[in-house]
Amino acid sequence: MSVLVLGTVGLDTIKTPFGSRKDILGGSASHFSMAARHFTDVHLSAVIGEDFSPSRIDFFRKKGIGTSSLYKDKGSTFRWKGEYKGSMNCAITLNTALGVLADFKPQLTEKERGIKYIFLANTDPDIQFALLGKLRSPRLVALDSMNYWISNKRSSLLRVLQRVDIFVANEEEARSLTGEANLLKAAKSLRSFGPETILIKKGEHGSFLYSGKFMICLPAFLVEKVVDPTGAGDTFAGGFMGYLAKAGKINQEVLKKAIAYGTVAASFNVEDFGVDRTAALTAGDLRKRMALFGRMVCFDGAKNNHKSVFFA
């Protein structure tokens, strides 16, 4: 199965305690793709400006990412400038320039309209809704958003949530959209907006998934050196959706393993700036850390040893 991701492909300028980078490849769709490609074919639906170099388009193609619906328009590529301080849990946004994203109307090839697994990465909910209208019978649609859209386009976001199977949100977004401080209550409230399943990201404290039938909680995979957290949530989503597409089915165990893969993929993302670490990532790297993660979180007390439910 293939995955279609709608999102941003942009240029980021980032400063952290470990250094700074200017105009590096970023955007929600870029980070998502670097993780999802290890599980399935990935197709991008995004827009770039005239200042986006052909070599960066070739970079996606060399990674096996479909770029038929990566459109170049007149104007400047979406840009984000941010800084991290202290614990680096939250980015300080210094500047956002929408550029060609402001007037983006997604277009798909006939083949891409039939893709069954869809991820609507963080972007304008009106753009997300427009893409849904171009699809033929998707099997699974998941969506991510951010507080900007919750505050400024709440009605548009609620409209698109009615057509989504899985809503992926961080703690702040879940609380902001529902008005609930307790995350379990927030997850229950979010289901009333339409999605059957709610996946809440809690950063270094892991994540939890809530549906009407079960709940899954997993910790984060802690790394010793966090260089740049930008795109960690999108990378998490790429591992999660990529594995679901590969599995071709959805149940409690498949969802648990998908969350674990998302967690592990995100742990690589934070180890370097932009997509530098995930672009170099191999399937072997993922499997090795996944096995370690499985041993870390699945303790069989009766046998007094660690047993992974993810890998034999």
mmCIF file of N, CA and C in Angstrom, residues 158-207:
data_model
loop_
_atom_site.group_PDB
_atom_site.id
_atom_site.type_symbol
_atom_site.label_atom_id
_atom_site.label_comp_id
_atom_site.label_asym_id
_atom_site.label_seq_id
_atom_site.Cartn_x
_atom_site.Cartn_y
_atom_site.Cartn_z
ATOM 1 N N LEU A 158 -12.897 21.762 12.234
ATOM 2 C CA LEU A 158 -13.964 20.864 12.676
ATOM 3 C C LEU A 158 -14.657 20.214 11.479
ATOM 4 N N ARG A 159 -14.758 20.950 10.374
ATOM 5 C CA ARG A 159 -15.370 20.378 9.175
ATOM 6 C C ARG A 159 -14.554 19.212 8.638
ATOM 7 N N VAL A 160 -13.235 19.370 8.570
ATOM 8 C CA VAL A 160 -12.405 18.305 8.027
ATOM 9 C C VAL A 160 -12.291 17.137 9.006
ATOM 10 N N LEU A 161 -12.366 17.412 10.305
ATOM 11 C CA LEU A 161 -12.297 16.333 11.303
ATOM 12 C C LEU A 161 -13.463 15.363 11.170
ATOM 13 N N GLN A 162 -14.568 15.805 10.644
ATOM 14 C CA GLN A 162 -15.715 14.927 10.453
ATOM 15 C C GLN A 162 -15.438 13.826 9.428
ATOM 16 N N ARG A 163 -14.389 14.008 8.624
ATOM 17 C CA ARG A 163 -14.076 13.036 7.570
ATOM 18 C C ARG A 163 -12.759 12.313 7.823
ATOM 19 N N VAL A 164 -12.312 12.334 9.068
ATOM 20 C CA VAL A 164 -11.016 11.767 9.422
ATOM 21 C C VAL A 164 -11.188 10.561 10.342
ATOM 22 N N ASP A 165 -10.333 9.550 10.164
ATOM 23 C CA ASP A 165 -10.368 8.355 11.012
ATOM 24 C C ASP A 165 -9.495 8.497 12.251
ATOM 25 N N ILE A 166 -8.316 9.122 12.092
ATOM 26 C CA ILE A 166 -7.374 9.280 13.197
ATOM 27 C C ILE A 166 -6.942 10.735 13.277
ATOM 28 N N PHE A 167 -7.058 11.310 14.467
ATOM 29 C CA PHE A 167 -6.585 12.676 14.691
ATOM 30 C C PHE A 167 -5.332 12.605 15.551
ATOM 31 N N VAL A 168 -4.242 13.164 15.031
ATOM 32 C CA VAL A 168 -2.965 13.184 15.732
ATOM 33 C C VAL A 168 -2.746 14.603 16.258
ATOM 34 N N ALA A 169 -2.557 14.734 17.571
ATOM 35 C CA ALA A 169 -2.408 16.062 18.167
ATOM 36 C C ALA A 169 -1.414 15.995 19.313
ATOM 37 N N ASN A 170 -0.779 17.123 19.623
ATOM 38 C CA ASN A 170 0.035 17.152 20.838
ATOM 39 C C ASN A 170 -0.844 17.591 22.017
ATOM 40 N N GLU A 171 -0.280 17.579 23.202
ATOM 41 C CA GLU A 171 -1.039 17.884 24.413
ATOM 42 C C GLU A 171 -1.711 19.253 24.344
ATOM 43 N N GLU A 172 -0.936 20.252 23.961
ATOM 44 C CA GLU A 172 -1.448 21.618 23.933
ATOM 45 C C GLU A 172 -2.602 21.758 22.960
ATOM 46 N N GLU A 173 -2.463 21.129 21.791
ATOM 47 C CA GLU A 173 -3.514 21.200 20.777
ATOM 48 C C GLU A 173 -4.787 20.511 21.249
ATOM 49 N N ALA A 174 -4.639 19.343 21.873
ATOM 50 C CA ALA A 174 -5.807 18.610 22.367
ATOM 51 C C ALA A 174 -6.564 19.423 23.407
ATOM 52 N N ARG A 175 -5.822 20.055 24.302
ATOM 53 C CA ARG A 175 -6.460 20.866 25.348
ATOM 54 C C ARG A 175 -7.098 22.124 24.753
ATOM 55 N N SER A 176 -6.404 22.739 23.797
ATOM 56 C CA SER A 176 -6.909 23.975 23.200
ATOM 57 C C SER A 176 -8.203 23.730 22.433
ATOM 58 N N LEU A 177 -8.285 22.641 21.703
ATOM 59 C CA LEU A 177 -9.450 22.365 20.873
ATOM 60 C C LEU A 177 -10.665 21.947 21.693
ATOM 61 N N THR A 178 -10.425 21.289 22.828
ATOM 62 C CA THR A 178 -11.537 20.762 23.625
ATOM 63 C C THR A 178 -11.850 21.573 24.873
ATOM 64 N N GLY A 179 -10.874 22.325 25.373
ATOM 65 C CA GLY A 179 -11.062 23.030 26.634
ATOM 66 C C GLY A 179 -10.912 22.130 27.846
ATOM 67 N N GLU A 180 -10.463 20.895 27.633
ATOM 68 C CA GLU A 180 -10.273 19.927 28.712
ATOM 69 C C GLU A 180 -8.808 19.886 29.126
ATOM 70 N N ALA A 181 -8.523 20.048 30.413
ATOM 71 C CA ALA A 181 -7.143 19.974 30.906
ATOM 72 C C ALA A 181 -6.676 18.534 30.994
ATOM 73 N N ASN A 182 -7.562 17.628 31.399
ATOM 74 C CA ASN A 182 -7.226 16.211 31.511
ATOM 75 C C ASN A 182 -7.168 15.593 30.111
ATOM 76 N N LEU A 183 -6.055 14.933 29.778
ATOM 77 C CA LEU A 183 -5.863 14.444 28.411
ATOM 78 C C LEU A 183 -6.806 13.302 28.041
ATOM 79 N N LEU A 184 -7.184 12.480 29.004
ATOM 80 C CA LEU A 184 -8.133 11.415 28.692
ATOM 81 C C LEU A 184 -9.498 12.003 28.361
ATOM 82 N N LYS A 185 -9.918 12.996 29.144
ATOM 83 C CA LYS A 185 -11.171 13.678 28.843
ATOM 84 C C LYS A 185 -11.083 14.406 27.504
ATOM 85 N N ALA A 186 -9.916 14.975 27.218
ATOM 86 C CA ALA A 186 -9.723 15.658 25.940
ATOM 87 C C ALA A 186 -9.852 14.675 24.780
ATOM 88 N N ALA A 187 -9.243 13.494 24.930
ATOM 89 C CA ALA A 187 -9.314 12.477 23.875
ATOM 90 C C ALA A 187 -10.758 12.038 23.631
ATOM 91 N N LYS A 188 -11.503 11.846 24.708
ATOM 92 C CA LYS A 188 -12.909 11.458 24.572
ATOM 93 C C LYS A 188 -13.704 12.558 23.877
ATOM 94 N N SER A 189 -13.411 13.795 24.218
ATOM 95 C CA SER A 189 -14.095 14.917 23.588
ATOM 96 C C SER A 189 -13.747 15.025 22.104
ATOM 97 N N LEU A 190 -12.480 14.786 21.762
ATOM 98 C CA LEU A 190 -12.048 14.872 20.365
ATOM 99 C C LEU A 190 -12.768 13.836 19.495
ATOM 100 N N ARG A 191 -13.058 12.677 20.062
ATOM 101 C CA ARG A 191 -13.779 11.652 19.293
ATOM 102 C C ARG A 191 -15.171 12.132 18.893
ATOM 103 N N SER A 192 -15.744 13.013 19.687
ATOM 104 C CA SER A 192 -17.088 13.509 19.373
ATOM 105 C C SER A 192 -17.093 14.400 18.132
ATOM 106 N N PHE A 193 -15.906 14.848 17.699
ATOM 107 C CA PHE A 193 -15.805 15.692 16.505
ATOM 108 C C PHE A 193 -15.791 14.868 15.216
ATOM 109 N N GLY A 194 -15.645 13.542 15.344
ATOM 110 C CA GLY A 194 -15.676 12.701 14.152
ATOM 111 C C GLY A 194 -14.671 11.569 14.106
ATOM 112 N N PRO A 195 -13.391 11.796 14.451
ATOM 113 C CA PRO A 195 -12.402 10.716 14.351
ATOM 114 C C PRO A 195 -12.697 9.565 15.317
ATOM 115 N N GLU A 196 -12.542 8.353 14.837
ATOM 116 C CA GLU A 196 -12.727 7.171 15.681
ATOM 117 C C GLU A 196 -11.592 7.017 16.679
ATOM 118 N N THR A 197 -10.391 7.428 16.259
ATOM 119 C CA THR A 197 -9.191 7.200 17.060
ATOM 120 C C THR A 197 -8.443 8.510 17.275
ATOM 121 N N ILE A 198 -7.970 8.708 18.494
ATOM 122 C CA ILE A 198 -7.216 9.907 18.849
ATOM 123 C C ILE A 198 -5.819 9.493 19.314
ATOM 124 N N LEU A 199 -4.801 10.098 18.732
ATOM 125 C CA LEU A 199 -3.420 9.817 19.100
ATOM 126 C C LEU A 199 -2.784 11.110 19.602
ATOM 127 N N ILE A 200 -2.466 11.148 20.885
ATOM 128 C CA ILE A 200 -1.923 12.354 21.493
ATOM 129 C C ILE A 200 -0.434 12.184 21.771
ATOM 130 N N LYS A 201 0.355 13.101 21.223
ATOM 131 C CA LYS A 201 1.809 13.096 21.399
ATOM 132 C C LYS A 201 2.160 13.922 22.631
ATOM 133 N N LYS A 202 3.018 13.354 23.479
ATOM 134 C CA LYS A 202 3.400 14.041 24.714
ATOM 135 C C LYS A 202 4.905 14.313 24.779
ATOM 136 N N GLY A 203 5.545 14.420 23.620
ATOM 137 C CA GLY A 203 6.969 14.746 23.575
ATOM 138 C C GLY A 203 7.818 13.718 24.283
ATOM 139 N N GLU A 204 8.680 14.187 25.189
ATOM 140 C CA GLU A 204 9.588 13.296 25.890
ATOM 141 C C GLU A 204 8.865 12.349 26.849
ATOM 142 N N HIS A 205 7.552 12.568 27.037
ATOM 143 C CA HIS A 205 6.763 11.706 27.916
ATOM 144 C C HIS A 205 5.975 10.651 27.140
ATOM 145 N N GLY A 206 6.236 10.530 25.857
ATOM 146 C CA GLY A 206 5.635 9.469 25.074
ATOM 147 C C GLY A 206 4.346 9.873 24.383
ATOM 148 N N SER A 207 3.426 8.931 24.271
ATOM 149 C CA SER A 207 2.174 9.170 23.558
ATOM 150 C C SER A 207 1.116 8.190 24.044
#
